[in-house]
Amino acid sequence: MKTRQDIAVFLLRIALASGFLSAVASRLNLWGTHSSGWKNFVSYTAEVNSFFPSSWAPTLAVLSTTAELIIGILLLTGYQVRTTSLAASVLTFLFGTAMSISFGCKEALDYSVFVFSAGAFLLSTFPRYLWSLDQFSHE
């Protein structure tokens, strides 16, 4: 693989990891005054998933946050990148679809949710991941 492509794959992995971890940090008030907070996130989860009973929102919020935290950490460290990035693609595609059902497609497009999903899917297609735990485990 060419060096520029290796760098691009690395940067895509780190950008995706950062996106997931930043969202989790915001929900947990780790961004200070710029945080959304847990209560706001649970409310937003109910809005995004308007086709489910609102009583499901807290459970969906915990499940999605847990998944995003795990995906973010695994991508950041470069462990099981192919599987993790595929999971990231599916998760964000489901999120974008839920947003589109509940709000129309404009919000999902404005927030580039499908671009994020496609980037994660693209990441899952590469044969190797330099500067990752996967690289060291295959050598």
Tab-separated table of C-alpha atoms in Angstrom:
chain	number	residue	atom	x	y	z
A	1	MET	CA	0.000	0.000	0.000
A	2	LYS	CA	1.295	3.432	-0.820
A	3	THR	CA	2.439	5.683	2.006
A	4	ARG	CA	-0.190	8.338	1.247
A	5	GLN	CA	-2.922	5.714	1.393
A	6	ASP	CA	-1.526	4.375	4.682
A	7	ILE	CA	-1.682	7.891	6.117
A	8	ALA	CA	-5.219	8.417	4.773
A	9	VAL	CA	-6.408	5.142	6.341
A	10	PHE	CA	-4.808	6.099	9.656
A	11	LEU	CA	-6.368	9.579	9.601
A	12	LEU	CA	-9.800	8.159	8.715
A	13	ARG	CA	-9.562	5.720	11.624
A	14	ILE	CA	-8.571	8.473	14.060
A	15	ALA	CA	-11.246	10.871	12.751
A	16	LEU	CA	-13.973	8.251	13.165
A	17	ALA	CA	-12.726	7.333	16.654
A	18	SER	CA	-12.654	11.012	17.620
A	19	GLY	CA	-16.209	11.518	16.403
A	20	PHE	CA	-17.539	8.663	18.507
A	21	LEU	CA	-15.532	9.583	21.599
A	22	SER	CA	-16.418	13.274	21.370
A	23	ALA	CA	-20.129	12.456	21.269
A	24	VAL	CA	-19.784	10.240	24.342
A	25	ALA	CA	-17.741	12.910	26.128
A	26	SER	CA	-20.462	15.482	25.427
A	27	ARG	CA	-23.169	13.268	26.915
A	28	LEU	CA	-21.056	12.739	30.029
A	29	ASN	CA	-20.415	16.500	30.407
A	30	LEU	CA	-16.687	16.117	29.753
A	31	TRP	CA	-16.728	19.078	27.336
A	32	GLY	CA	-17.793	21.450	30.109
A	33	THR	CA	-20.236	24.147	28.993
A	34	HIS	CA	-20.097	22.784	25.431
A	35	SER	CA	-21.529	19.437	26.544
A	36	SER	CA	-25.045	18.324	25.656
A	37	GLY	CA	-25.463	16.383	28.897
A	38	TRP	CA	-27.126	13.061	29.554
A	39	LYS	CA	-30.655	14.356	30.096
A	40	ASN	CA	-30.635	16.218	26.770
A	41	PHE	CA	-29.235	13.155	25.019
A	42	VAL	CA	-31.996	10.898	26.357
A	43	SER	CA	-34.584	13.429	25.145
A	44	TYR	CA	-32.909	13.598	21.732
A	45	THR	CA	-32.826	9.784	21.599
A	46	ALA	CA	-36.603	9.750	22.110
A	47	GLU	CA	-37.030	12.297	19.293
A	48	VAL	CA	-34.749	10.469	16.861
A	49	ASN	CA	-36.479	7.170	17.599
A	50	SER	CA	-39.991	8.617	17.526
A	51	PHE	CA	-41.301	5.360	16.034
A	52	PHE	CA	-40.481	3.544	19.315
A	53	PRO	CA	-42.256	4.116	22.637
A	54	SER	CA	-40.609	7.018	24.504
A	55	SER	CA	-40.086	4.694	27.472
A	56	TRP	CA	-37.381	2.965	25.399
A	57	ALA	CA	-35.281	6.142	25.150
A	58	PRO	CA	-33.159	5.626	28.302
A	59	THR	CA	-32.293	2.056	27.270
A	60	LEU	CA	-31.523	3.087	23.682
A	61	ALA	CA	-29.376	5.958	25.004
A	62	VAL	CA	-27.338	3.612	27.213
A	63	LEU	CA	-26.956	1.002	24.452
A	64	SER	CA	-25.919	3.526	21.816
A	65	THR	CA	-23.503	5.297	24.154
A	66	THR	CA	-21.933	1.997	25.191
A	67	ALA	CA	-21.576	0.945	21.548
A	68	GLU	CA	-20.079	4.317	20.585
A	69	LEU	CA	-17.608	4.210	23.479
A	70	ILE	CA	-16.448	0.705	22.591
A	71	ILE	CA	-16.221	1.502	18.875
A	72	GLY	CA	-14.330	4.730	19.590
A	73	ILE	CA	-11.770	3.025	21.822
A	74	LEU	CA	-11.270	0.099	19.438
A	75	LEU	CA	-10.797	2.406	16.450
A	76	LEU	CA	-8.441	4.665	18.373
A	77	THR	CA	-6.234	1.764	19.405
A	78	GLY	CA	-6.606	0.021	16.058
A	79	TYR	CA	-7.894	-3.257	17.443
A	80	GLN	CA	-10.084	-5.392	15.158
A	81	VAL	CA	-10.372	-2.411	12.797
A	82	ARG	CA	-12.176	-4.250	9.999
A	83	THR	CA	-14.945	-5.577	12.255
A	84	THR	CA	-15.141	-2.428	14.362
A	85	SER	CA	-15.406	-0.095	11.388
A	86	LEU	CA	-18.127	-2.286	9.887
A	87	ALA	CA	-20.022	-2.055	13.192
A	88	ALA	CA	-19.505	1.725	13.142
A	89	SER	CA	-20.897	1.876	9.622
A	90	VAL	CA	-24.011	-0.094	10.561
A	91	LEU	CA	-24.585	1.903	13.757
A	92	THR	CA	-24.315	5.267	12.022
A	93	PHE	CA	-26.424	4.082	9.075
A	94	LEU	CA	-29.169	3.052	11.522
A	95	PHE	CA	-28.849	6.420	13.271
A	96	GLY	CA	-29.107	8.282	9.966
A	97	THR	CA	-32.110	6.197	8.947
A	98	ALA	CA	-33.838	6.864	12.275
A	99	MET	CA	-33.106	10.592	11.883
A	100	SER	CA	-34.556	10.522	8.366
A	101	ILE	CA	-37.722	8.739	9.493
A	102	SER	CA	-38.269	11.075	12.440
A	103	PHE	CA	-37.128	14.433	11.012
A	104	GLY	CA	-36.786	13.951	7.264
A	105	CYS	CA	-33.504	13.387	5.465
A	106	LYS	CA	-32.252	16.995	5.701
A	107	GLU	CA	-30.937	16.698	9.276
A	108	ALA	CA	-29.083	13.439	8.598
A	109	LEU	CA	-27.557	15.029	5.502
A	110	ASP	CA	-26.708	18.302	7.299
A	111	TYR	CA	-24.871	16.382	10.030
A	112	SER	CA	-23.112	14.155	7.459
A	113	VAL	CA	-24.291	10.995	9.190
A	114	PHE	CA	-24.291	9.014	5.961
A	115	VAL	CA	-20.825	10.326	5.076
A	116	PHE	CA	-19.624	9.102	8.479
A	117	SER	CA	-21.264	5.728	7.790
A	118	ALA	CA	-19.707	5.483	4.325
A	119	GLY	CA	-16.284	6.444	5.681
A	120	ALA	CA	-16.518	3.713	8.296
A	121	PHE	CA	-17.564	1.216	5.616
A	122	LEU	CA	-14.643	2.291	3.435
A	123	LEU	CA	-12.266	1.814	6.365
A	124	SER	CA	-13.488	-1.782	6.722
A	125	THR	CA	-12.322	-2.608	3.187
A	126	PHE	CA	-8.575	-2.055	3.561
A	127	PRO	CA	-6.256	-5.060	3.803
A	128	ARG	CA	-4.046	-3.660	6.574
A	129	TYR	CA	-3.947	-0.903	9.158
A	130	LEU	CA	-0.581	0.614	9.899
A	131	TRP	CA	0.011	2.175	13.308
A	132	SER	CA	-2.597	-0.063	14.933
A	133	LEU	CA	-2.742	-2.984	17.346
A	134	ASP	CA	-3.872	-5.068	14.370
A	135	GLN	CA	-0.577	-4.370	12.629
A	136	PHE	CA	1.408	-5.650	15.590
A	137	SER	CA	-0.753	-8.740	16.064
A	138	HIS	CA	-0.256	-9.810	12.426
A	139	GLU	CA	3.518	-9.403	12.311
